[in-house]
PDB file of C-alpha atoms in Angstrom:
ATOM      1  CA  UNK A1477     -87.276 -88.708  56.062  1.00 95.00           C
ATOM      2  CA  UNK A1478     -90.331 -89.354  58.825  1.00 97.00           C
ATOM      3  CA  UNK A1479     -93.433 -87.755  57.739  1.00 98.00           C
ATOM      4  CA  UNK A1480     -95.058 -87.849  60.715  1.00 97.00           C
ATOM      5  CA  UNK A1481     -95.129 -83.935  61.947  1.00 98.00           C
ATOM      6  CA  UNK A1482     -92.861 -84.825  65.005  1.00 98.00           C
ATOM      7  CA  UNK A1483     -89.267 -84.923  63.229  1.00 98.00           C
ATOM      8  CA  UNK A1484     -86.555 -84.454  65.594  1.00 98.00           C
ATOM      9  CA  UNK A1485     -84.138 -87.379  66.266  1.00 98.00           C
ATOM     10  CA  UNK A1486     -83.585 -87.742  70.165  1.00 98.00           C
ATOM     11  CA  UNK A1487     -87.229 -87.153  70.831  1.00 98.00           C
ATOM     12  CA  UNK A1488     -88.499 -89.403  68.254  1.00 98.00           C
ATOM     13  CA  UNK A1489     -86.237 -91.979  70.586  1.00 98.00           C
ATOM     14  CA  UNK A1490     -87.195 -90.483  73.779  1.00 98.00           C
ATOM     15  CA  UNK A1491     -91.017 -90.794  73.520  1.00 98.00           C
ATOM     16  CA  UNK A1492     -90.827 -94.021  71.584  1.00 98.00           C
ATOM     17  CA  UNK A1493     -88.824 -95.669  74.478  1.00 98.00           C
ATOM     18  CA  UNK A1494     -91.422 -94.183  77.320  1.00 98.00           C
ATOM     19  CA  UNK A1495     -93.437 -96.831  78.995  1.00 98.00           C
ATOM     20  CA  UNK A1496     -96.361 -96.490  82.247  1.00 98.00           C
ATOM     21  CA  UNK A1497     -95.458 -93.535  84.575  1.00 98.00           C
ATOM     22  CA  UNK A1498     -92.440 -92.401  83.403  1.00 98.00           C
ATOM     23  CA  UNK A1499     -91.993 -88.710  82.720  1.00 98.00           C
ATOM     24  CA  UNK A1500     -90.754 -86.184  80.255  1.00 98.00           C
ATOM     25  CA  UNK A1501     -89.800 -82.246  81.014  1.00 98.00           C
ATOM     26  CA  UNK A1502     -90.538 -79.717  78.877  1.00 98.00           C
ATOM     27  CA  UNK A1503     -89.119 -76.388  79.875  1.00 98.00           C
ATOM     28  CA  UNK A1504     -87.971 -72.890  79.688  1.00 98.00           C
ATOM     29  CA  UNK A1505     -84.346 -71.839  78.040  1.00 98.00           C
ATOM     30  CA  UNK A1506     -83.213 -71.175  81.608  1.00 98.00           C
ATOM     31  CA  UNK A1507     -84.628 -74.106  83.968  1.00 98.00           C
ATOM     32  CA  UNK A1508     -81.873 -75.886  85.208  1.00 98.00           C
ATOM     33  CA  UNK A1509     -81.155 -79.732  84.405  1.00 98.00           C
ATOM     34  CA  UNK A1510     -80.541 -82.061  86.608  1.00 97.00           C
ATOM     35  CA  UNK A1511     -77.381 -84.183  86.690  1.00 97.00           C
ATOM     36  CA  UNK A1512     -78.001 -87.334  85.136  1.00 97.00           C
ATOM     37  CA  UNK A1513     -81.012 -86.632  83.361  1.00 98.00           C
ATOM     38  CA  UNK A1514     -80.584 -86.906  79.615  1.00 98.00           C
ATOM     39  CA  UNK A1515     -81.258 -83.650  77.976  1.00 98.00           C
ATOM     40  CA  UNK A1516     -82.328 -82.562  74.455  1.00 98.00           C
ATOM     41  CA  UNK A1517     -81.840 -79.431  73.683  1.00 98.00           C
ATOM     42  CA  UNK A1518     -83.824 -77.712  71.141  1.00 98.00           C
ATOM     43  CA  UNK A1519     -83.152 -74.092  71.981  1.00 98.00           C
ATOM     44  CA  UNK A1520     -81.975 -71.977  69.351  1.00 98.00           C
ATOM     45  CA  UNK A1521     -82.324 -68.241  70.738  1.00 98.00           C
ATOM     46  CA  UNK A1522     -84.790 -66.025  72.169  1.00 98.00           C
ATOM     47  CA  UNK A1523     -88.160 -67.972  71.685  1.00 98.00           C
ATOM     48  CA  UNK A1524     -86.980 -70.138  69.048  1.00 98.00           C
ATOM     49  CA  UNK A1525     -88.425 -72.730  69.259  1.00 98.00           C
ATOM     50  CA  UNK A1526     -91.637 -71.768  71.940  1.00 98.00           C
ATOM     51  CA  UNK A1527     -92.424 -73.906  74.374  1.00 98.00           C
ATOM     52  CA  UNK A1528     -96.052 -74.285  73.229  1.00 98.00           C
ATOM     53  CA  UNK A1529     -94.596 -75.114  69.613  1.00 98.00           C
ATOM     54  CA  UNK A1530     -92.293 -77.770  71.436  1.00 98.00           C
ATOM     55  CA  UNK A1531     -95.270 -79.083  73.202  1.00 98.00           C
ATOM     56  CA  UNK A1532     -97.620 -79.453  70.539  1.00 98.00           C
ATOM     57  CA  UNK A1533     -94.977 -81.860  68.416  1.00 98.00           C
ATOM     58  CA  UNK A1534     -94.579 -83.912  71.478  1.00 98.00           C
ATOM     59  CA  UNK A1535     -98.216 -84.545  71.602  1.00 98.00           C
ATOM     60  CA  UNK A1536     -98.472 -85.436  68.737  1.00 98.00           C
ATOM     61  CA  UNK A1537     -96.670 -88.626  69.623  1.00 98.00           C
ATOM     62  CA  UNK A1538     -96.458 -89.288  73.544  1.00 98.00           C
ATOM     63  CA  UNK A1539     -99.513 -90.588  75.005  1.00 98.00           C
ATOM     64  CA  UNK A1540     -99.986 -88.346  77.877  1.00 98.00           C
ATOM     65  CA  UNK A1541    -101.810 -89.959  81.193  1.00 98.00           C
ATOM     66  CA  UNK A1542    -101.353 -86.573  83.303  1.00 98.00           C
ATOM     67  CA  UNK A1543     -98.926 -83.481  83.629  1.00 98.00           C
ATOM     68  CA  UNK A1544     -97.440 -81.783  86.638  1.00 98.00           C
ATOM     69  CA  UNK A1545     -96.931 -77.695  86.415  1.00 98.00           C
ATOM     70  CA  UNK A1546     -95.410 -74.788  88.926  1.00 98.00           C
ATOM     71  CA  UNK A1547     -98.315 -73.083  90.720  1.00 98.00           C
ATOM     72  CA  UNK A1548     -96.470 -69.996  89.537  1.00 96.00           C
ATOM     73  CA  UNK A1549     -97.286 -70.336  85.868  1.00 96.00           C
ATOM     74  CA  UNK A1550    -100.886 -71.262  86.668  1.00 95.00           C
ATOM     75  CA  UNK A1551    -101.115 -67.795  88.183  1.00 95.00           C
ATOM     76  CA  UNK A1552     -99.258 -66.293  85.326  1.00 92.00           C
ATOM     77  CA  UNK A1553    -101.948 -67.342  82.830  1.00 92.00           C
ATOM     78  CA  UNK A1554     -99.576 -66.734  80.055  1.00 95.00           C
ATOM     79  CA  UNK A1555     -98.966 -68.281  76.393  1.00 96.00           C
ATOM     80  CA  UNK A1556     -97.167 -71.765  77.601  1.00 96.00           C
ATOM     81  CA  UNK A1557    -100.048 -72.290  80.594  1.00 96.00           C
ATOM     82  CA  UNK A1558    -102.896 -71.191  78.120  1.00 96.00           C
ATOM     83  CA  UNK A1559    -101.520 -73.746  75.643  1.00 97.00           C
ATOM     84  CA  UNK A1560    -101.981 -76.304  78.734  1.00 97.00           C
ATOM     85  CA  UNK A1561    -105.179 -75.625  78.651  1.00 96.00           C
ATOM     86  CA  UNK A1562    -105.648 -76.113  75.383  1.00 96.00           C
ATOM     87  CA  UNK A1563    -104.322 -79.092  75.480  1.00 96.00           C
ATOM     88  CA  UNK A1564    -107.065 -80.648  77.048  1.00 94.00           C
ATOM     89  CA  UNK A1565    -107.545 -84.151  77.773  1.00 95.00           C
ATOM     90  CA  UNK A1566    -104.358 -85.124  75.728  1.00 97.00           C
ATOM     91  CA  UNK A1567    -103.024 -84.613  78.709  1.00 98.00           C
ATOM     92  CA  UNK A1568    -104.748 -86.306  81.752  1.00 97.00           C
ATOM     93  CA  UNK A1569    -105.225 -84.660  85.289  1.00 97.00           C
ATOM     94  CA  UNK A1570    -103.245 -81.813  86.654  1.00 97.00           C
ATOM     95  CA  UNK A1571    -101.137 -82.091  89.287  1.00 98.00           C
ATOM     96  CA  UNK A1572    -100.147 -78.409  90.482  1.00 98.00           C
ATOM     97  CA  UNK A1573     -96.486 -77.886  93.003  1.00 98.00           C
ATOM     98  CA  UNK A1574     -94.585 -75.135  93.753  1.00 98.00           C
ATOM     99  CA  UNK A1575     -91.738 -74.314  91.550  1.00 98.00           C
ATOM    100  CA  UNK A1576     -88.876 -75.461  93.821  1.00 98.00           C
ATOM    101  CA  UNK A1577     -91.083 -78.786  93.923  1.00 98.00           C
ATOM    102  CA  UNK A1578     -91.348 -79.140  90.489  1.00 98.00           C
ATOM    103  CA  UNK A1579     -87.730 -78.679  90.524  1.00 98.00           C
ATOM    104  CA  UNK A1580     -86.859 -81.545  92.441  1.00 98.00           C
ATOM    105  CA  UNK A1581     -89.790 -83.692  90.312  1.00 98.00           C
ATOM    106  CA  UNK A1582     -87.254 -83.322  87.049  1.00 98.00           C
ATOM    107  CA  UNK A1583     -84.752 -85.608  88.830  1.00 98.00           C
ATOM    108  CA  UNK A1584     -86.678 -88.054  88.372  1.00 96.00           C
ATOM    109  CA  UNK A1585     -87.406 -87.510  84.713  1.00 98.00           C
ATOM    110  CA  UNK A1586     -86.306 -89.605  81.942  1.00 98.00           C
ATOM    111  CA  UNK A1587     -85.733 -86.844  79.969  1.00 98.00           C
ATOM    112  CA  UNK A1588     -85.601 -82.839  79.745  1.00 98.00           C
ATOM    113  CA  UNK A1589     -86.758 -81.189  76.469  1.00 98.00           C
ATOM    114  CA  UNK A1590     -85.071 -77.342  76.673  1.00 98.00           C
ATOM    115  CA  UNK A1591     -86.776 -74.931  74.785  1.00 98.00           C
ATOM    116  CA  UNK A1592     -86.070 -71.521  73.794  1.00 98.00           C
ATOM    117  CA  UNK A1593     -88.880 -70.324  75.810  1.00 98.00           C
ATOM    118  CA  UNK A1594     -88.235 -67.182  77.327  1.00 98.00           C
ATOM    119  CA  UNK A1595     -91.276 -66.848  79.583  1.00 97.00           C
ATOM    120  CA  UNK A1596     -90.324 -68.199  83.713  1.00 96.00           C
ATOM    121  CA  UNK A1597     -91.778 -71.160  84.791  1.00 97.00           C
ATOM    122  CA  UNK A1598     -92.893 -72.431  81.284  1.00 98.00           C
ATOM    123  CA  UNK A1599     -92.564 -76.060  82.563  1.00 98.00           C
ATOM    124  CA  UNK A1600     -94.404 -78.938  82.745  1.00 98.00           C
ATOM    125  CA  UNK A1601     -93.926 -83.097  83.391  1.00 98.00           C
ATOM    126  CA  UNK A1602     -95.637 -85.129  81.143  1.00 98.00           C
ATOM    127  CA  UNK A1603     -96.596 -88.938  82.643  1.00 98.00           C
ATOM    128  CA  UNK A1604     -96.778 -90.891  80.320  1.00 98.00           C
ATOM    129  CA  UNK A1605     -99.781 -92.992  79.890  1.00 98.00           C
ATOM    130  CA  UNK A1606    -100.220 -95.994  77.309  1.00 98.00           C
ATOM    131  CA  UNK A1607    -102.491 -96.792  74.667  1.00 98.00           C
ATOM    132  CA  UNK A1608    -104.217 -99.991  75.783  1.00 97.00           C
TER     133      UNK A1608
ATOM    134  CA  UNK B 534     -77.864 -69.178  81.459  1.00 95.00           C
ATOM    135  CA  UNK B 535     -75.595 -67.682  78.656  1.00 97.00           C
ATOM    136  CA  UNK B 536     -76.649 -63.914  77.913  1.00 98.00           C
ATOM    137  CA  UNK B 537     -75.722 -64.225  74.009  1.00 97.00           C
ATOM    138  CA  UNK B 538     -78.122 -64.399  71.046  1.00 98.00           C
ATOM    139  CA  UNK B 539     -76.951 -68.451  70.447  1.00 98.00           C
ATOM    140  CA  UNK B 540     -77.588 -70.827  73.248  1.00 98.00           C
ATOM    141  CA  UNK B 541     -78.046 -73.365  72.123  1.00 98.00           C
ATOM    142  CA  UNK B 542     -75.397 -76.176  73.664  1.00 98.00           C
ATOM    143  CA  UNK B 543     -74.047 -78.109  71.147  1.00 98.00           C
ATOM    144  CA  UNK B 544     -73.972 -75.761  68.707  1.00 98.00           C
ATOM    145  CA  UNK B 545     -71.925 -73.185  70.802  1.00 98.00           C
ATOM    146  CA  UNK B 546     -69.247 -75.583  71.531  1.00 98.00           C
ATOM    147  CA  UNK B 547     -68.606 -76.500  67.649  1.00 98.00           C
ATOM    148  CA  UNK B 548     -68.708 -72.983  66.767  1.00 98.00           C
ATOM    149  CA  UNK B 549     -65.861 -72.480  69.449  1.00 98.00           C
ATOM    150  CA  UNK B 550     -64.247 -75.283  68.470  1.00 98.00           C
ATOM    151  CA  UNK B 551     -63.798 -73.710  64.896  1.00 98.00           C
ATOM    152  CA  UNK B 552     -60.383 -73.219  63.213  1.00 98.00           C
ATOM    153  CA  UNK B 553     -59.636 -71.239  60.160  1.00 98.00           C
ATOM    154  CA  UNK B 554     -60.920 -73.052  57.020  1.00 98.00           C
ATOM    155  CA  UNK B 555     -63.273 -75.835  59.073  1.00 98.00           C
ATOM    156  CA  UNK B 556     -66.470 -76.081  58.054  1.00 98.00           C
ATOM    157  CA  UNK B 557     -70.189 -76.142  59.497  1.00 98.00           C
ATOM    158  CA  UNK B 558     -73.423 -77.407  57.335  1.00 98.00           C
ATOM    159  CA  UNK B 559     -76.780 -76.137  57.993  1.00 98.00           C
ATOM    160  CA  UNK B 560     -79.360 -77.881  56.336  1.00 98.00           C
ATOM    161  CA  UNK B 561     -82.626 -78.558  55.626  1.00 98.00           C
ATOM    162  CA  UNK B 562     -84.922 -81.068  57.133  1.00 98.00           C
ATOM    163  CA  UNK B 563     -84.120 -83.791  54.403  1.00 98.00           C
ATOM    164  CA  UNK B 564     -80.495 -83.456  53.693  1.00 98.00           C
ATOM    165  CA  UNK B 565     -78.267 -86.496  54.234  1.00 97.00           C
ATOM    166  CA  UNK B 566     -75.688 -86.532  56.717  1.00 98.00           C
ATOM    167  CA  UNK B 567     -72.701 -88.309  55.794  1.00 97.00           C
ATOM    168  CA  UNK B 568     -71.557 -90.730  58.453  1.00 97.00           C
ATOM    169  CA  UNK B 569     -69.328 -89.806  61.002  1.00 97.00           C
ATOM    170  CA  UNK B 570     -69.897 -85.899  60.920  1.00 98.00           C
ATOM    171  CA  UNK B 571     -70.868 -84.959  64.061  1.00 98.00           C
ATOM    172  CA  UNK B 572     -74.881 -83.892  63.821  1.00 98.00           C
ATOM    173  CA  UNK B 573     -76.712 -81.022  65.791  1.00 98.00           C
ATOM    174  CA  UNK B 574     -80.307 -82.100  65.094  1.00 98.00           C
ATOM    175  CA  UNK B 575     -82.676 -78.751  65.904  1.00 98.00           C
ATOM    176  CA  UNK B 576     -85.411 -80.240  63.791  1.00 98.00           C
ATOM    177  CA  UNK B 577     -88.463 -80.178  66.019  1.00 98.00           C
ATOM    178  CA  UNK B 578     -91.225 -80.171  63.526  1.00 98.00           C
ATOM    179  CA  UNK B 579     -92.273 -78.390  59.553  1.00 98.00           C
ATOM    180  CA  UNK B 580     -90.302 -75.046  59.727  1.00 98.00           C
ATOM    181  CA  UNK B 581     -89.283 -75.219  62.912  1.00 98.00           C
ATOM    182  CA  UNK B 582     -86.717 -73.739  63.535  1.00 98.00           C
ATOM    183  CA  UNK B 583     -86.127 -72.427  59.984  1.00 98.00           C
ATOM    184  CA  UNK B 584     -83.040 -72.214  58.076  1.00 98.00           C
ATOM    185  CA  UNK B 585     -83.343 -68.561  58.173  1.00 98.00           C
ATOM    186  CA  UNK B 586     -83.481 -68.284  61.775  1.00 98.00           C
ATOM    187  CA  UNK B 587     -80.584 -70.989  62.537  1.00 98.00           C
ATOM    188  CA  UNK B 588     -78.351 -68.970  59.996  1.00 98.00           C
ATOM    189  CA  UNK B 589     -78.931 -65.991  61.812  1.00 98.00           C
ATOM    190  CA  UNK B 590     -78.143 -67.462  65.154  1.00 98.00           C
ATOM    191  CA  UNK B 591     -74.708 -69.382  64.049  1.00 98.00           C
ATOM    192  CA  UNK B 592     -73.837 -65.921  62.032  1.00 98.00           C
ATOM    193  CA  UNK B 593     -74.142 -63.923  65.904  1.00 98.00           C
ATOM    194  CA  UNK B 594     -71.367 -66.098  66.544  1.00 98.00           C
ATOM    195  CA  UNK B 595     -69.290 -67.864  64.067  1.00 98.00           C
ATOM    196  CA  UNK B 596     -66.814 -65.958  62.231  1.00 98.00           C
ATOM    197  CA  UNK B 597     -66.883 -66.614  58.439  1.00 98.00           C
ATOM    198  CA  UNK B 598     -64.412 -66.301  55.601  1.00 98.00           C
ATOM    199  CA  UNK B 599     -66.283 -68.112  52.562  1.00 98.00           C
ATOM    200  CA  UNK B 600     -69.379 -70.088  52.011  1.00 98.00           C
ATOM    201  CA  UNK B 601     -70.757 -72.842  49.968  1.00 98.00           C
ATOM    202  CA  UNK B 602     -74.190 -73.384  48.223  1.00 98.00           C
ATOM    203  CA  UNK B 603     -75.836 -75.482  45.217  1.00 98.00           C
ATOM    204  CA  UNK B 604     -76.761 -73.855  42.055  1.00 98.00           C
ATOM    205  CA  UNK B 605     -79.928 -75.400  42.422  1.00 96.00           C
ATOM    206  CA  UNK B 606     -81.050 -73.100  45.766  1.00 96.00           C
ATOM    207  CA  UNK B 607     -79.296 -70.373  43.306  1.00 95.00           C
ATOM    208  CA  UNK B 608     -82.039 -70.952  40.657  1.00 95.00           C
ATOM    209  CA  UNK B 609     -85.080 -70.712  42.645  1.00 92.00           C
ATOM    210  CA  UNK B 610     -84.601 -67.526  45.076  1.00 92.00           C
ATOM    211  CA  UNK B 611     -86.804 -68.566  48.143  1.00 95.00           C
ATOM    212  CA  UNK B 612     -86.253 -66.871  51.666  1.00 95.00           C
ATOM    213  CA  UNK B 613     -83.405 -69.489  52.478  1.00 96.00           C
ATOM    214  CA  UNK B 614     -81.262 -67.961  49.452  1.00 96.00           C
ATOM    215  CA  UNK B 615     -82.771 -64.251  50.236  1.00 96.00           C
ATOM    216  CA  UNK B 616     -81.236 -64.749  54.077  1.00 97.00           C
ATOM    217  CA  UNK B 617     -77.887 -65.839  52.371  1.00 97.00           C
ATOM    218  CA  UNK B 618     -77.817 -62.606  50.179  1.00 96.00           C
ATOM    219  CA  UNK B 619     -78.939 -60.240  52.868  1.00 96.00           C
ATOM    220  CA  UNK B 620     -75.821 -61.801  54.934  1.00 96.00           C
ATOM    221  CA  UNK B 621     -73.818 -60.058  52.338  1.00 94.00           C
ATOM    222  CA  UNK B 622     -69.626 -59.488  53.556  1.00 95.00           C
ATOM    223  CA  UNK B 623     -71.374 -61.727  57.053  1.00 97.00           C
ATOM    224  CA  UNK B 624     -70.625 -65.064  55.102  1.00 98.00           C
ATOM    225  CA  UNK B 625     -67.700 -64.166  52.528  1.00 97.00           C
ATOM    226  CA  UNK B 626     -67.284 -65.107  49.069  1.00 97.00           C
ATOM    227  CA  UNK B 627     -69.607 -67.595  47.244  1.00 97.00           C
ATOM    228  CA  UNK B 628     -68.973 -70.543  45.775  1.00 98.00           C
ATOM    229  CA  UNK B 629     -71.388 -71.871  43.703  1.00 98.00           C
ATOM    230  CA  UNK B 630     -71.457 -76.019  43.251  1.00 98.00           C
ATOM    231  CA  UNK B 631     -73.985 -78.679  41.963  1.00 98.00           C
ATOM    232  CA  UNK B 632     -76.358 -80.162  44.798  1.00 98.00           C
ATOM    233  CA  UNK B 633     -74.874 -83.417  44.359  1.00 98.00           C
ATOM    234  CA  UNK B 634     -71.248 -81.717  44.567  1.00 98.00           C
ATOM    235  CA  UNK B 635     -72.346 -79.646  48.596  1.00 98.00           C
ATOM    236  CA  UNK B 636     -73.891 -83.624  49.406  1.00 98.00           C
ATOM    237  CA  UNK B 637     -69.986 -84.595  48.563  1.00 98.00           C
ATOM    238  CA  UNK B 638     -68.605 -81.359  50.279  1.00 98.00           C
ATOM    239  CA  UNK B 639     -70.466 -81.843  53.544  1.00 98.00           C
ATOM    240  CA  UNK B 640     -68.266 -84.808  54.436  1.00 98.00           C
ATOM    241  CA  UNK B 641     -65.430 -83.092  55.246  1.00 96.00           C
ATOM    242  CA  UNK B 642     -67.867 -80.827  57.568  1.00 98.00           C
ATOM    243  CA  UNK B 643     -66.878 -79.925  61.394  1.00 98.00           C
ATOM    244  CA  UNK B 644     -70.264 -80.235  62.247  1.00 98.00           C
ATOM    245  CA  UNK B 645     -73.511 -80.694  60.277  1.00 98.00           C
ATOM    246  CA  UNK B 646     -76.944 -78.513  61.915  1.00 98.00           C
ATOM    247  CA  UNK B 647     -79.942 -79.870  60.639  1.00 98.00           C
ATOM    248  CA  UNK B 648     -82.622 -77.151  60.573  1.00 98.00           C
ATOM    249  CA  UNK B 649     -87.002 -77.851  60.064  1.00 98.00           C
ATOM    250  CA  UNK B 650     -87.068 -75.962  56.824  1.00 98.00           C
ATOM    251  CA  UNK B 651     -88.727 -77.953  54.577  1.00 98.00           C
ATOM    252  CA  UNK B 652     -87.504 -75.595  51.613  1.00 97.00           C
ATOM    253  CA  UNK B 653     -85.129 -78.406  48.710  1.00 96.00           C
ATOM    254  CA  UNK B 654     -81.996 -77.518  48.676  1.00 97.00           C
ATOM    255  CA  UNK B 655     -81.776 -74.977  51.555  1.00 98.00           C
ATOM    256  CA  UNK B 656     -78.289 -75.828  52.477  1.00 98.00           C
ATOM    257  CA  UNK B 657     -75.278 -74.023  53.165  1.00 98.00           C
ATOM    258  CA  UNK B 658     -71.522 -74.994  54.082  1.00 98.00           C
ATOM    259  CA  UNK B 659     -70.098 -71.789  56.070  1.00 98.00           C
ATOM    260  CA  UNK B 660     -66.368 -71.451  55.694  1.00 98.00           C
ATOM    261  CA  UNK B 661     -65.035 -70.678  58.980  1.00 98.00           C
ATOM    262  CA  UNK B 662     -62.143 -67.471  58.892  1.00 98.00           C
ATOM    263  CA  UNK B 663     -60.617 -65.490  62.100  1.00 98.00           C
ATOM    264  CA  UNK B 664     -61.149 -62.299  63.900  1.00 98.00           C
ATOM    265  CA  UNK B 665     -57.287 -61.816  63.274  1.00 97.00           C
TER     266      UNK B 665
END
């Protein structure tokens, strides 16, 4: 099996095939997908798995040049924003919308990680960056 | 969004698609899949989500006449057996089989869910019954 901490099939595939600019969602259990965009859907239940534990695995492959968030969860300040923060420079600048903005952003995306986050508007678009 | 314990997509429409006596795998991290069984890869990362948690979520669900395990998860009583005990009358009768006997089994699954545990031999082929 991969022994990298990252383990899970369609987003080992995802992030490997993400080049300069293009984006990947990671949201909430209840965020709605739009059509076309390929979604992988981790959640289980209630929480399982959390968006920050979702986020966290990704970063630990996708090189990250800047992120996109609702200007609702920055004023939330909960778990999924504070792990945001914590995040850091892994990744980049932050661009902050409105939710119904952010909303029409995901069309865009090349893909839509679901969670089983239960918290609203734990969302964010990762740009991808590259490594050279 | 669905208002049920499970929500996860893929694995609600295989549990609805079960008939009496089809089967559904859940396994750990490392367990083969046999070719051509359809796979519902949760795996995001080490323990996440674990085969505890995934059991618990298919069992809100799936009704279930029997089950199948390997003597070897038998032998060493770690939580992924413990969760299969407390199940008790949940998941049926018990059949008992050699590890390399469930890798044989699993090929006539419905379905295979691949969990994060990273527990050997925390497998389980669920038996599916009726509510009639």
């Amino acid at each position: 099996m991969k022994k990298t901490p990252l383990i899970n099939i369609a987003l080992s595939r995802v992030i490997a095939s993400l080049g300069h600019g293009d984006r990947l969602v990671i949201g909430d259990a209840g965020m709605p997908v739009p059509a076309g965009v390929e979604l992988i859907d981790l959640a289980l239940t209630r929480g399982i798995p959390a968006f920050v534990e979702v986020l966290q695995a990704v970063l630990a492959e996708m090189q990250v040049e800047s992120h996109v968030v609702a200007e609702e969860m920055v004023q939330r300040q909960l778990p999924p924003w504070q792990a945001l923060e914590a995040a850091g420079s892994a990744i980049g600048q932050r661009r902050v919308v409105s939710h119904e903005a952010l909303k029409e952003l995901t069309r865009e995306a090349r893909a839509f990680v679901r969670t089983g986050e239960y918290t609203p508007y734990a969302n964010v678009m990762l740009v991808a960056g590259v490594t050279f």
